[in-house]
């Protein structure tokens, strides 16, 4: 279209019409992309629409509307935030910490309502973010504010407008309502949080302690451009004033909001009948907590019926119809008593913080690895410091940061010693390596770790050979290498402190039983750096025997699929060392490795041992064949998805099992991936 400077009414009407259409389409695709995570058009088609809108608005600046998708970031930074009074106070929730407290809450609510039937609840994740309120007038976002003290909050409208999951305009019935007040949580995913902190670290800026702090910091920026770059997300969980009628239940209210284009967290929420089902979903949320992309600190349980909610009413600061059912915190503050040095199998010196015991996420923690000197320097962790520690999911605890405000005046930076704490030999940090290593290959600490690994479950599996016993055997000089285990006599063991005949002969029995071992377990048990179970199995399958692996050159191993140059060099170097060769020659005389030409699968652990599969939808191969493939590899097939399911295999037209899987955070794979896995 050619445009003249004197735009005629006709022209303006045509342009306005096109602008409207473009905006509706872009909003629709934004919603599909950002909220539902299922775009219908390609990025370049989207870009074309967006650029067309930008171009038209540039030519007709008077036709720009505040709810246009181009206006997410606009205007000048604020000087300070204005105060906003919420039309209805934003309340908080009463906390409960145990299942019994929930059972009491359920009984109390039913009594107050005078009902003997079971109550229905909605159980939602309690997002650990920042509470906000959005106000829409005639479907257009006019104001967004923080919770503040519950009565008055701060006006952060320009910042909230930059958040892609917040609609600037409501759709459907929402567009026609005079006032809609939505409440919900602004949050940051763990991955966005990690990326932000890494970026800040590189720029020399202080990092944020957790995603909630990062969210609060990002929201309270005077310049909305900064907020825009932080990848904040929004999910609604409740409402303030809404003109027009409401549905009868909270669950339907969530659906009602969804229809207006407002994102709600239905995926991980559940409608539950009675307190038993409610507790079940609470436990499911607790179980999937480490696998959720965002942090939650509990579940929120709400009475589903809005009529019942009205009857139950409010206390001063919180409703009587809902509770926050909290999980154990995953962070805690404690004090480093001292820093110990552990010596690993390869002589690596690993600093470990020994801390005053503290409860974190339901377990007592008193140790945390500090990894290496660089990590200690980066966080400046010192003995006697107060520290914030955290357990992220199932991983070992880590020190997040030091609370320097509590540091003792005479504390000194910590340096890993230059000598091995066990054998006093020199410990050296070679170029390019992160850790210092004890240079004495017969260091007793290294030997103990070598034996421990050799005897472990997935290696030679010698039952009853625990840490204490290994220490005694090494310190007494009875064991100087794994091969010595096989010449131990009853009388040797009986000479050890607190060793009864019964346990001594039991141990000898398990040592004897470990003599017959598959080649891959044997190879893994040697504790070669970088050789885990998978690499050991790959090497044995490709080369056929331990002896062949011992003779192989790095170049030959590198040609094996799955073996990289570092692994190949590590294996070659290990077997070139004459002390290792002598020890292995002795060991090979003591053990029996069944010939590799016989079916290796009889001896190696089956790859899918213990794994549980569920199929949904139509697969191209018959179900019976799919089941046989799983079972051949040691797995099993179940009919329904539970928290114990490992994989859900998705065929054509998958059913509700797929929803259940995503609810529980269970891995779903395509049929092709399944075929590859069970090949
Ligand atoms: S409902 C009347 N649902 O938790 C209470 N709140 O102490 C309405 N929160 O700051 C709140 N997830 O922002 C509700 N699924 C959820 C929630 C949730 C997180 C926050 C809320 C408030 C605090 C309550």
XYZ file of C-alpha atoms and ligand atoms in Angstrom:
703
model
C 0.000 0.000 0.000
C 1.339 3.443 -0.864
C 0.755 5.991 1.807
C 0.310 9.684 1.443
C 0.971 12.109 4.270
C -2.589 13.333 4.104
C -4.285 10.149 5.120
C -7.859 9.951 4.062
C -10.505 8.570 6.405
C -10.844 5.584 4.149
C -7.192 4.850 4.337
C -7.204 5.220 8.109
C -10.136 2.882 8.407
C -8.376 0.275 6.282
C -5.151 0.595 8.266
C -6.996 0.436 11.591
C -8.734 -2.688 10.383
C -5.473 -4.321 9.399
C -3.803 -3.265 12.652
C -6.626 -4.801 14.664
C -6.395 -8.052 12.744
C -2.627 -8.201 13.094
C -2.801 -7.594 16.825
C -5.439 -10.266 17.360
C -3.391 -12.776 15.373
C -0.133 -11.928 17.130
C -1.761 -12.116 20.565
C -3.211 -15.486 19.643
C 0.198 -16.801 18.534
C 1.901 -15.272 21.617
C -0.563 -17.171 23.773
C 0.060 -20.437 21.909
C 3.813 -19.950 22.109
C 4.390 -18.495 25.562
C 1.497 -19.895 27.579
C 0.561 -23.183 25.952
C 4.045 -23.871 24.638
C 2.583 -25.211 21.378
C 3.052 -22.774 18.478
C 1.042 -23.254 15.301
C 3.178 -21.163 12.970
C 6.908 -21.015 12.295
C 9.106 -18.361 13.888
C 9.662 -16.692 10.541
C 5.922 -16.476 9.809
C 5.490 -14.932 13.245
C 8.316 -12.477 12.590
C 6.650 -11.446 9.328
C 3.396 -10.618 11.139
C 5.245 -8.762 13.877
C 7.351 -6.734 11.441
C 4.270 -5.783 9.447
C 2.662 -4.491 12.650
C 5.813 -2.575 13.592
C 6.055 -0.995 10.136
C 2.433 0.092 10.102
C 2.702 1.546 13.600
C 5.836 3.436 12.624
C 3.924 5.059 9.760
C 0.827 5.715 11.833
C 2.102 6.421 15.356
C -1.285 7.854 16.324
C -2.838 4.443 15.851
C -0.593 2.730 18.423
C -2.667 1.366 21.301
C -1.248 0.570 24.769
C -2.299 -3.080 24.427
C -0.508 -3.560 21.115
C 1.996 -6.476 21.255
C 4.742 -3.995 20.284
C 4.157 -2.032 23.477
C 5.493 -4.633 25.929
C 8.590 -2.527 26.383
C 8.052 1.168 25.955
C 8.205 4.489 27.716
C 10.943 5.877 29.915
C 12.220 4.359 33.155
C 10.264 5.391 36.245
C 11.864 7.514 38.956
C 10.247 5.524 41.710
C 7.234 3.279 42.106
C 3.829 4.706 42.899
C 1.666 3.149 45.580
C -1.464 1.256 44.545
C -4.273 0.354 46.897
C -5.759 -3.089 46.197
C -9.529 -2.892 45.932
C -9.717 -5.989 48.145
C -6.807 -6.853 50.470
C -4.377 -9.499 49.233
C -4.329 -12.029 52.043
C -1.764 -14.622 52.958
C -2.298 -18.287 53.808
C -2.046 -20.146 57.101
C 0.805 -22.669 57.016
C 0.582 -26.325 57.980
C 3.515 -28.722 58.101
C 2.149 -32.235 58.658
C -0.460 -34.600 57.280
C -2.152 -34.665 60.683
C -2.583 -30.897 60.551
C -4.297 -31.326 57.196
C -6.617 -34.026 58.543
C -7.510 -31.580 61.354
C -8.111 -28.781 58.837
C -10.434 -31.067 56.859
C -12.391 -32.066 59.972
C -12.625 -28.450 61.164
C -13.901 -27.239 57.784
C -16.556 -29.953 57.533
C -17.702 -29.244 61.057
C -17.980 -25.520 60.367
C -20.002 -26.274 57.221
C -22.105 -28.843 59.038
C -21.481 -31.559 56.452
C -20.560 -35.200 56.947
C -19.735 -35.910 53.266
C -16.241 -35.668 51.942
C -15.125 -32.186 50.883
C -13.629 -31.558 47.460
C -10.390 -29.648 47.244
C -8.092 -28.248 44.601
C -4.416 -28.938 45.297
C -1.978 -26.610 43.542
C 1.793 -26.169 43.662
C 2.778 -23.305 45.937
C 5.014 -21.342 43.607
C 7.920 -19.714 45.363
C 7.811 -16.372 43.609
C 6.424 -12.869 44.025
C 2.674 -12.255 44.424
C 1.106 -9.657 42.143
C -2.276 -8.332 41.096
C -3.323 -7.432 37.555
C -6.308 -5.184 36.874
C -8.134 -5.328 33.538
C -10.696 -2.717 32.500
C -12.943 -3.714 29.601
C -10.427 -6.433 28.858
C -7.357 -4.158 28.741
C -4.533 -4.404 31.264
C -4.511 -1.092 33.105
C -2.506 -1.770 36.215
C -0.199 -4.332 37.803
C 1.119 -4.156 41.319
C 3.032 -6.112 43.942
C 1.293 -7.433 47.025
C 3.135 -5.010 49.311
C 1.661 -5.165 52.803
C -1.519 -6.725 51.412
C -3.433 -3.427 51.407
C -1.102 -1.243 49.320
C 1.496 -2.428 46.849
C 3.856 -0.881 44.333
C 2.805 -0.021 40.809
C 5.023 -2.090 38.531
C 2.748 -1.973 35.468
C 5.456 -1.167 32.869
C 7.567 -4.058 34.150
C 4.685 -6.521 34.188
C 3.760 -5.540 30.642
C 7.090 -6.973 29.477
C 6.221 -10.461 30.740
C 5.102 -12.509 27.788
C 2.695 -14.779 29.644
C 0.707 -11.792 30.940
C -1.954 -10.895 28.372
C -2.192 -7.183 27.626
C -5.758 -7.806 26.540
C -8.215 -10.482 27.614
C -10.025 -12.609 25.079
C -13.455 -14.261 25.009
C -15.797 -13.307 27.811
C -12.948 -11.443 29.581
C -12.924 -8.784 26.858
C -16.440 -7.670 27.771
C -16.138 -7.449 31.564
C -15.770 -4.019 33.129
C -13.339 -5.063 35.885
C -11.267 -8.229 36.222
C -8.670 -8.468 39.004
C -6.309 -11.390 38.715
C -3.833 -12.520 41.345
C -0.929 -14.824 40.822
C 2.747 -15.441 41.057
C 5.667 -14.072 39.070
C 8.559 -16.532 39.042
C 11.732 -17.564 37.283
C 12.545 -21.087 36.099
C 15.620 -22.743 37.575
C 17.378 -22.703 34.201
C 16.741 -18.980 33.646
C 17.968 -18.387 37.186
C 21.188 -20.353 36.619
C 21.812 -18.563 33.313
C 21.229 -15.162 34.925
C 23.640 -15.889 37.762
C 26.274 -17.181 35.390
C 25.981 -14.047 33.300
C 26.264 -11.885 36.433
C 29.252 -13.877 37.578
C 31.006 -13.240 34.263
C 30.272 -9.517 34.587
C 31.608 -9.514 38.149
C 28.164 -8.726 39.601
C 26.933 -10.365 42.814
C 24.733 -13.383 42.151
C 21.181 -13.827 43.432
C 20.731 -16.301 46.285
C 17.655 -18.024 44.848
C 15.076 -17.678 42.048
C 12.636 -15.832 44.323
C 15.157 -13.093 45.133
C 16.101 -12.875 41.476
C 12.414 -12.494 40.563
C 11.820 -9.787 43.160
C 14.961 -7.964 42.032
C 13.956 -8.178 38.378
C 10.441 -6.942 39.038
C 11.541 -3.932 41.050
C 13.639 -2.453 38.260
C 12.941 1.157 37.389
C 13.835 0.402 33.776
C 11.387 -2.113 32.260
C 14.003 -3.122 29.656
C 15.923 -4.873 32.419
C 12.827 -6.758 33.557
C 12.140 -7.726 29.939
C 15.477 -9.520 29.661
C 15.011 -11.727 32.709
C 12.571 -14.295 31.291
C 10.026 -13.902 34.109
C 6.865 -16.009 33.972
C 3.363 -15.587 35.379
C 0.715 -18.031 36.564
C -2.614 -16.955 38.072
C -3.946 -18.663 41.211
C -6.768 -16.505 42.525
C -8.890 -13.449 41.830
C -9.857 -10.153 43.436
C -12.946 -8.395 42.125
C -14.533 -9.759 38.973
C -17.596 -8.111 37.494
C -20.088 -10.559 36.102
C -20.912 -13.912 37.651
C -18.386 -16.501 38.783
C -18.442 -20.265 38.261
C -19.444 -22.422 41.218
C -16.054 -23.931 42.004
C -12.411 -22.947 42.150
C -11.549 -25.639 39.586
C -14.060 -24.119 37.148
C -12.731 -20.663 37.972
C -9.306 -21.798 36.759
C -10.927 -22.937 33.505
C -12.819 -19.641 33.268
C -9.561 -17.667 33.590
C -7.955 -19.915 31.005
C -10.719 -19.061 28.554
C -9.879 -15.375 29.008
C -6.297 -16.122 27.972
C -4.865 -16.002 31.496
C -2.253 -18.678 32.227
C -3.104 -20.972 35.156
C -1.216 -23.952 36.515
C -3.701 -26.715 35.707
C -0.932 -29.068 34.635
C 0.360 -29.680 38.143
C -2.876 -28.980 40.007
C -5.570 -31.514 40.753
C -9.188 -31.665 41.784
C -9.415 -34.113 44.700
C -12.344 -35.686 46.482
C -11.826 -36.082 50.210
C -8.724 -35.778 52.352
C -7.130 -39.057 51.192
C -6.941 -38.080 47.522
C -5.794 -34.640 48.578
C -2.924 -36.066 50.616
C -2.001 -38.300 47.662
C -1.583 -35.337 45.342
C 0.344 -33.444 48.013
C 2.756 -36.414 48.125
C 2.994 -36.538 44.316
C 3.921 -32.864 44.249
C 6.490 -33.513 46.951
C 7.963 -36.337 44.845
C 8.155 -34.408 41.589
C 9.410 -31.241 43.282
C 13.054 -31.810 42.265
C 12.023 -32.400 38.644
C 9.793 -29.344 38.236
C 11.310 -26.561 36.147
C 10.482 -24.003 38.865
C 10.796 -23.925 42.648
C 7.845 -24.662 44.900
C 7.827 -24.556 48.670
C 4.658 -26.534 49.265
C 1.145 -27.176 48.038
C -1.844 -24.870 48.404
C -5.051 -26.724 49.256
C -8.287 -24.863 48.583
C -11.888 -25.859 49.306
C -13.293 -26.231 45.792
C -16.842 -24.905 46.234
C -16.972 -21.098 46.142
C -20.192 -21.212 48.156
C -18.400 -23.181 50.897
C -15.510 -20.710 50.688
C -17.962 -17.885 51.366
C -19.471 -19.742 54.325
C -16.068 -20.496 55.840
C -14.954 -16.886 55.478
C -11.745 -15.284 56.680
C -9.562 -14.801 59.694
C -7.758 -11.444 60.028
C -5.041 -12.101 57.481
C -5.938 -15.390 55.805
C -8.918 -17.326 54.482
C -10.405 -20.244 56.447
C -10.969 -22.174 53.197
C -7.347 -22.669 52.181
C -4.002 -23.662 53.667
C -0.389 -23.621 52.550
C 0.859 -27.173 53.115
C 4.575 -26.533 53.299
C 7.480 -28.820 52.303
C 10.704 -28.910 54.258
C 12.952 -26.028 53.176
C 15.798 -27.014 50.872
C 18.107 -24.350 52.245
C 19.453 -23.838 55.731
C 22.060 -21.827 57.571
C 24.782 -23.589 59.535
C 28.429 -23.184 60.497
C 31.524 -24.784 59.008
C 33.353 -26.452 61.898
C 36.418 -27.273 59.810
C 37.466 -28.243 56.305
C 38.689 -31.830 55.907
C 40.573 -33.273 52.970
C 39.458 -36.557 51.454
C 41.853 -38.562 49.279
C 40.229 -40.245 46.289
C 41.175 -43.322 44.277
C 43.276 -41.286 41.895
C 44.963 -39.412 44.742
C 42.770 -36.342 44.281
C 42.511 -34.170 47.383
C 38.891 -33.113 47.848
C 38.022 -30.473 50.431
C 34.909 -31.289 52.456
C 33.142 -28.849 54.788
C 32.340 -30.497 58.119
C 29.367 -28.562 59.438
C 27.143 -28.367 62.475
C 24.338 -30.832 61.628
C 21.210 -29.168 60.259
C 17.911 -30.361 58.738
C 17.595 -29.640 55.014
C 14.629 -30.941 53.045
C 13.935 -33.653 55.620
C 17.467 -35.043 56.018
C 20.275 -34.167 58.396
C 23.252 -32.658 56.641
C 26.693 -32.280 58.189
C 29.051 -32.494 55.207
C 29.257 -30.764 51.851
C 31.885 -31.173 49.185
C 33.727 -27.960 48.298
C 35.116 -29.554 45.090
C 38.472 -27.799 44.680
C 40.546 -24.709 45.426
C 38.968 -22.623 42.656
C 35.498 -23.261 44.042
C 36.660 -22.353 47.569
C 38.264 -19.157 46.280
C 35.228 -18.202 44.226
C 32.928 -18.424 47.239
C 35.671 -17.518 49.753
C 34.647 -20.288 52.144
C 36.647 -20.379 55.375
C 36.687 -22.525 58.482
C 34.230 -21.280 61.151
C 32.189 -19.322 58.562
C 28.391 -19.257 58.727
C 27.085 -20.574 55.442
C 23.865 -20.989 53.518
C 23.634 -24.555 52.262
C 21.161 -26.169 49.913
C 20.048 -29.525 48.636
C 18.786 -29.251 45.101
C 16.660 -32.327 44.491
C 18.480 -35.508 45.242
C 21.968 -34.175 44.752
C 24.548 -33.839 47.499
C 24.392 -30.647 49.524
C 26.355 -27.615 48.447
C 27.397 -24.334 50.009
C 25.491 -21.557 48.250
C 27.309 -18.658 49.878
C 28.997 -17.423 53.006
C 27.133 -15.093 55.338
C 30.113 -12.766 55.573
C 28.329 -10.501 58.050
C 28.889 -13.231 60.668
C 32.548 -13.876 59.795
C 34.963 -13.971 62.734
C 37.554 -11.189 62.670
C 40.555 -13.529 62.864
C 39.464 -15.854 60.013
C 41.893 -16.551 57.148
C 41.267 -17.704 53.547
C 41.484 -21.484 53.250
C 44.205 -23.196 51.225
C 44.303 -26.900 50.404
C 47.572 -28.245 51.915
C 50.588 -29.089 49.737
C 50.923 -32.504 51.316
C 48.633 -35.496 51.397
C 46.969 -35.523 54.834
C 47.280 -39.327 54.978
C 50.787 -40.232 53.775
C 52.371 -36.752 53.878
C 53.683 -37.117 50.297
C 53.736 -34.067 48.075
C 50.391 -33.135 46.516
C 50.615 -31.374 43.172
C 48.140 -29.608 40.944
C 49.117 -30.271 37.350
C 48.434 -27.743 34.663
C 44.934 -27.883 33.261
C 43.624 -29.925 36.203
C 41.144 -28.700 38.770
C 42.437 -30.760 41.688
C 45.651 -31.410 43.581
C 46.739 -35.046 43.676
C 48.825 -37.034 46.131
C 51.746 -38.324 44.077
C 52.295 -41.534 46.067
C 50.546 -44.377 44.263
C 50.731 -46.621 47.314
C 49.184 -43.991 49.576
C 46.982 -45.920 52.048
C 44.096 -43.517 51.509
C 44.153 -44.176 47.763
C 44.411 -47.894 48.400
C 41.369 -47.858 50.686
C 39.328 -46.069 48.025
C 40.553 -48.528 45.372
C 39.474 -51.507 47.474
C 36.163 -49.883 48.313
C 35.420 -49.378 44.637
C 36.614 -52.880 43.735
C 34.270 -54.447 46.307
C 31.288 -52.193 45.497
C 27.908 -53.519 44.375
C 28.296 -52.899 40.635
C 31.895 -54.104 40.551
C 32.948 -57.332 42.320
C 30.062 -57.044 44.803
C 31.795 -58.322 47.955
C 29.119 -58.150 50.598
C 30.182 -57.236 54.142
C 33.403 -55.468 53.161
C 32.618 -52.022 54.540
C 34.706 -48.879 55.080
C 35.821 -49.762 58.615
C 36.977 -53.240 57.702
C 38.839 -51.977 54.636
C 40.619 -49.449 56.857
C 41.657 -52.160 59.300
C 42.874 -54.490 56.550
C 44.953 -51.760 54.904
C 46.321 -50.293 58.159
C 47.332 -53.779 59.341
C 49.189 -54.384 56.082
C 47.036 -57.433 55.297
C 45.834 -55.903 52.045
C 48.154 -53.927 49.770
C 46.128 -54.370 46.560
C 42.743 -55.851 45.536
C 44.550 -59.122 44.683
C 45.424 -59.618 48.379
C 41.744 -60.042 49.213
C 41.817 -63.462 47.579
C 44.618 -64.816 49.783
C 43.057 -63.746 53.089
C 42.766 -66.578 55.642
C 40.349 -66.988 58.518
C 43.259 -66.550 60.939
C 44.183 -63.177 59.339
C 40.703 -61.857 59.880
C 40.397 -63.277 63.393
C 43.409 -61.193 64.388
C 41.497 -57.973 63.698
C 39.851 -56.090 66.586
C 36.192 -56.929 67.245
C 36.057 -59.619 64.543
C 33.976 -62.669 65.467
C 34.489 -65.997 63.702
C 31.006 -65.963 62.254
C 31.395 -62.625 60.464
C 34.947 -63.492 59.408
C 33.842 -66.662 57.661
C 30.853 -64.887 56.176
C 33.188 -62.325 54.633
C 35.474 -65.053 53.290
C 32.361 -66.640 51.753
C 31.433 -63.461 49.893
C 35.025 -62.975 48.733
C 34.915 -66.501 47.314
C 31.607 -65.861 45.613
C 33.007 -62.751 43.934
C 35.591 -64.884 42.115
C 33.311 -65.541 39.195
C 32.768 -62.195 37.545
C 31.902 -60.847 34.111
C 34.650 -59.053 32.202
C 32.929 -55.674 32.237
C 32.353 -55.683 35.990
C 35.971 -56.695 36.492
C 37.202 -53.881 34.260
C 34.929 -51.367 35.989
C 36.163 -52.617 39.388
C 39.769 -51.706 38.580
C 38.853 -48.063 39.068
C 40.517 -46.718 35.931
C 39.946 -42.950 35.763
C 36.988 -42.092 33.469
C 35.903 -45.732 33.141
C 32.370 -46.096 34.489
C 30.064 -49.069 33.979
C 28.971 -48.001 30.533
C 32.486 -47.461 29.210
C 33.636 -50.769 30.709
C 30.818 -52.623 28.994
C 31.439 -50.867 25.680
C 35.136 -51.743 25.744
C 34.546 -55.380 26.612
C 31.795 -55.797 24.032
C 33.963 -54.271 21.328
C 37.272 -55.926 22.175
C 36.050 -59.215 23.603
C 38.165 -59.696 26.745
C 39.991 -57.920 29.570
C 43.317 -59.057 28.122
C 42.490 -57.446 24.784
C 41.525 -54.183 26.510
C 44.855 -54.288 28.385
C 46.803 -54.521 25.141
C 44.741 -52.077 23.097
C 46.262 -48.815 21.961
C 44.424 -45.556 22.463
C 43.957 -45.178 18.724
C 42.185 -48.515 18.422
C 39.865 -47.726 21.344
C 38.973 -44.320 19.932
C 37.484 -46.055 16.920
C 34.902 -47.735 19.160
C 31.547 -45.987 19.112
C 31.071 -44.198 22.447
C 34.758 -44.020 23.414
C 36.371 -40.582 23.210
C 40.087 -39.696 23.095
C 40.301 -38.800 26.799
C 38.879 -42.135 27.893
C 41.088 -44.036 25.449
C 44.236 -42.313 26.705
C 43.252 -42.860 30.311
C 42.806 -46.619 29.736
C 46.074 -46.911 27.820
C 48.014 -44.997 30.482
C 46.545 -47.123 33.258
C 47.609 -50.386 31.653
C 51.058 -49.068 30.737
C 51.902 -48.617 34.424
C 53.874 -51.716 35.381
C 52.599 -51.832 38.969
C 49.045 -51.975 37.669
C 49.945 -54.771 35.248
C 51.574 -56.851 37.990
C 48.582 -56.392 40.271
C 46.105 -57.286 37.496
C 48.113 -60.368 36.517
C 47.796 -61.568 40.122
C 44.104 -60.748 40.180
C 43.431 -62.577 36.938
C 44.836 -65.700 38.548
C 42.418 -65.368 41.461
C 39.210 -64.715 39.534
C 37.339 -66.600 36.841
C 36.017 -64.579 33.953
C 33.637 -66.645 31.866
C 34.647 -66.565 28.216
C 33.377 -63.528 26.342
C 32.541 -65.585 23.283
C 29.682 -67.033 25.268
C 26.616 -64.782 25.489
C 27.791 -61.700 27.336
C 24.241 -60.773 28.209
C 24.098 -63.619 30.696
C 26.647 -61.840 32.768
C 26.195 -58.148 32.237
C 23.361 -56.514 33.992
C 20.428 -56.087 31.637
C 20.325 -52.484 30.417
C 16.699 -51.851 31.370
C 16.831 -53.832 34.631
C 14.171 -52.521 37.029
C 12.838 -49.904 34.608
C 9.089 -49.529 34.261
C 7.379 -48.618 30.959
C 3.838 -47.517 30.130
C 2.495 -47.320 26.555
C -0.116 -44.813 25.430
C -1.739 -44.394 21.991
C -1.230 -46.582 18.952
C 2.230 -47.954 18.223
C 3.270 -49.231 14.822
C 4.450 -52.531 16.283
C 2.052 -54.809 18.188
C 1.872 -54.165 21.939
C 2.956 -57.754 22.597
C 6.149 -57.178 20.606
C 6.798 -53.860 22.363
C 6.342 -55.595 25.711
C 8.684 -58.412 24.711
C 11.373 -55.897 23.757
C 11.200 -54.305 27.206
C 11.226 -57.607 29.046
C 14.121 -58.988 27.028
C 16.219 -56.169 28.431
C 15.107 -56.663 32.011
C 12.358 -54.010 32.174
C 8.668 -54.402 32.833
C 5.472 -52.968 31.380
C 2.711 -51.498 33.523
C -0.853 -50.550 32.614
C -1.010 -47.174 34.320
C 1.313 -44.266 35.099
C 2.501 -43.812 38.667
C 5.410 -42.031 40.309
C 7.368 -45.270 39.881
C 7.066 -45.211 36.066
C 10.373 -44.502 34.316
C 9.240 -44.016 30.702
C 5.940 -43.311 28.987
C 6.066 -44.295 25.319
C 3.879 -42.043 23.202
C 2.180 -43.529 20.137
C -0.380 -41.933 17.789
C -3.338 -40.268 19.542
C -1.986 -40.660 23.063
C -4.548 -40.811 25.867
C -4.821 -39.361 29.359
C -1.759 -41.317 30.484
C 0.295 -38.640 28.766
C -1.297 -35.912 30.915
C -0.678 -38.003 33.984
C 2.963 -38.393 32.966
C 3.511 -34.673 32.593
C 1.673 -34.091 35.855
C 4.146 -36.378 37.581
C 7.126 -35.097 35.599
C 7.790 -38.506 34.039
C 9.889 -38.815 30.941
C 7.944 -39.379 27.718
C 9.623 -40.796 24.631
C 8.494 -41.251 21.045
C 8.147 -44.643 19.432
C 11.385 -44.066 17.502
C 13.250 -43.320 20.717
C 11.721 -46.433 22.230
C 12.897 -48.596 19.324
C 16.386 -47.168 19.648
C 16.429 -47.814 23.388
C 15.346 -51.425 23.042
C 17.317 -52.291 19.939
S -3.953 -18.635 46.778
C -6.193 -15.817 49.853
N -2.456 -20.290 45.409
O 1.457 -17.829 48.565
C -4.943 -16.448 49.412
N -1.360 -18.572 46.639
O 0.729 -16.931 51.697
C -4.846 -16.508 47.948
N 1.069 -18.565 46.377
O 1.792 -14.597 48.484
C -3.601 -17.130 47.519
N 1.187 -20.281 44.994
O 1.032 -15.395 46.145
C -2.467 -19.230 46.230
N -1.299 -21.800 44.097
C -1.306 -20.746 44.922
C -0.120 -20.094 45.309
C -0.191 -19.004 46.181
C 1.874 -19.353 45.661
C 1.520 -17.449 47.234
C 0.628 -16.232 47.163
C 0.803 -15.571 48.520
C 1.278 -16.691 49.387
C 0.242 -17.007 50.438
